Coordinates of C-alpha atoms in Angstrom, one line a residue:
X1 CA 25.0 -14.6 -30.4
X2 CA 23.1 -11.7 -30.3
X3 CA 19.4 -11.0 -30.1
X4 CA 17.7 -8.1 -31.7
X5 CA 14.6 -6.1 -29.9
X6 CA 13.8 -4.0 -32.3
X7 CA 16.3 -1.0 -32.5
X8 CA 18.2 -2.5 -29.4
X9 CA 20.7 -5.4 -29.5
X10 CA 21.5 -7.5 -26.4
X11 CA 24.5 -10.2 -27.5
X12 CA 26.8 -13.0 -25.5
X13 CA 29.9 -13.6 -27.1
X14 CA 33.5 -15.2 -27.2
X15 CA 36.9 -14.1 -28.8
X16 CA 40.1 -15.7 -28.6
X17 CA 43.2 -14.0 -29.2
X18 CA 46.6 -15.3 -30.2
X19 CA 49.7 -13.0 -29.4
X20 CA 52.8 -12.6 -28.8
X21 CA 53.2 -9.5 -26.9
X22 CA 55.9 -8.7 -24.2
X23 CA 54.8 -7.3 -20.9
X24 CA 58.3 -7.2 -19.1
X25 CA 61.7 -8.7 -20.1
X26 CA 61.2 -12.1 -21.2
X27 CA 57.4 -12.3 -21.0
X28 CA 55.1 -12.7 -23.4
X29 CA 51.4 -12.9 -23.1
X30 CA 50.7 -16.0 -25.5
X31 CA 46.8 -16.1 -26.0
X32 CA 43.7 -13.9 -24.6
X33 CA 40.1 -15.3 -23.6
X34 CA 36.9 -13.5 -23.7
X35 CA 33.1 -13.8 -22.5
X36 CA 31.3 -10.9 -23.4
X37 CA 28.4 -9.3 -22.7
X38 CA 27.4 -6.5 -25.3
X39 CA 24.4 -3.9 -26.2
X40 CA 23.5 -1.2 -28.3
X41 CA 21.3 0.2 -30.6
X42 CA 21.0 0.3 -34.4
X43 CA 21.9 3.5 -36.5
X44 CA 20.8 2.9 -39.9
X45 CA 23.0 -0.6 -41.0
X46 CA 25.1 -0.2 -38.3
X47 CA 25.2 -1.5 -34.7
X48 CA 27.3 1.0 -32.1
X49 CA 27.4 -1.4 -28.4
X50 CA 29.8 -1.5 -25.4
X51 CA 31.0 -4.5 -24.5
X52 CA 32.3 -5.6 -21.3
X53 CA 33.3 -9.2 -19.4
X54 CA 35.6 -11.6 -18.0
X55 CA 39.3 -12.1 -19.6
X56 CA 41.6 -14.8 -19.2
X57 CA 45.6 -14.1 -20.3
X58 CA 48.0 -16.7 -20.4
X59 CA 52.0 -15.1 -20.2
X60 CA 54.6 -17.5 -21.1
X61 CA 56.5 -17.7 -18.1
X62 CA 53.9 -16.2 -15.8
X63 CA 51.0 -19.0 -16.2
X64 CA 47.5 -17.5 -16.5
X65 CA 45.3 -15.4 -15.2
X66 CA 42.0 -13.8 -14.8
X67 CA 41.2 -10.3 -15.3
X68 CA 38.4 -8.4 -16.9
X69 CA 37.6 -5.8 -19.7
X70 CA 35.1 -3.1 -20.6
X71 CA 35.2 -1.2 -24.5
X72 CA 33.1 -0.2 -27.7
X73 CA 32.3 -0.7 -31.0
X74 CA 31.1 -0.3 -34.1
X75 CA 29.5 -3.0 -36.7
X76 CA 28.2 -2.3 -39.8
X77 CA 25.8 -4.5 -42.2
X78 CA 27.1 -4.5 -45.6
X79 CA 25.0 -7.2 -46.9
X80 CA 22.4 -9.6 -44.6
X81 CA 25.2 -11.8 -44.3
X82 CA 28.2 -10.3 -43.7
X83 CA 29.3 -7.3 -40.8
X84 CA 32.7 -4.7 -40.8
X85 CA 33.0 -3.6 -37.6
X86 CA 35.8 -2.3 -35.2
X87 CA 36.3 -2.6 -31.5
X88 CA 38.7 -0.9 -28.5
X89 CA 38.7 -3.0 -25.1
X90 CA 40.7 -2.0 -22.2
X91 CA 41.8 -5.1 -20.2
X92 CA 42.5 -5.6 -16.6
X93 CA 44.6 -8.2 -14.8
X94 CA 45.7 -7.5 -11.3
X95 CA 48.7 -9.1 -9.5
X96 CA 49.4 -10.8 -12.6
X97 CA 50.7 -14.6 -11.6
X98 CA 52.2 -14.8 -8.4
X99 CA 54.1 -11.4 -8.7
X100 CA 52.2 -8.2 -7.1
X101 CA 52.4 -6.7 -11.0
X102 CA 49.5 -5.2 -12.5
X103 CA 48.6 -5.3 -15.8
X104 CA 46.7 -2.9 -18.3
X105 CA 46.3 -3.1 -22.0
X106 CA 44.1 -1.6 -24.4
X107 CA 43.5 -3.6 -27.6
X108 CA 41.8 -2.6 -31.3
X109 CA 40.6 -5.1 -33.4
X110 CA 38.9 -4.1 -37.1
X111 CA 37.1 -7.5 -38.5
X112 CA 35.1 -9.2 -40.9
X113 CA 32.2 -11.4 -39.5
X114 CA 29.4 -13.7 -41.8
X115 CA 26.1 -14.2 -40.3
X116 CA 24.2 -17.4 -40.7

């Protein structure tokens, strides 16, 4: 949801993620959970933010855990209905599980969004 002021967007938001990508020898982080906060401003159709928020990853041997993330993006309106846009989030989980391992990832997602 996001809430225009004029040339400045404030937004609340959720994603969810499903992967399958190893972070040490037989484990995979499974699935990724987002609340975001974003704002930016308009440039012509498009929106440029930064985002930032809470981030829950669930590993499938290390059970899940809570972490955050900060990034950017870029949305563009093509018609009143329907957005391109591309973002880049750097995630944050420390002592992942019950080990003392901490771990990083950066992420870039390109999507298609309709408005209603």
């Amino acid at each position: 949801y996001d809430y225009d002021f004029g040339n400045a967007v404030l937004g609340v938001g959720l994603d969810y993620d499903f992967l399958d990508v190893g972070i040490a020898p037989g484990v995979d982080v499974e699935n990724v959970f987002r609340v975001k906060l974003r704002g930016g401003f308009e440039v012509g159709q498009g929106l440029i933010y930064a985002t930032g928020g809470y981030a829950q990853a669930d590993a499938s041997t290390l059970g899940s855990e809570d972490g955050y993330f900060i990034g950017a993006g870029y949305d563009y309106l093509v018609t009143d209905q329907f957005s391109v846009g591309g973002e880049i989030l750097y995630h944050e989980f420390d002592n992942y599980g019950p080990t003392t391992i901490d771990v990083d990832a950066t992420t870039f997602q390109v999507r298609g969004a309709f408005r209603f």
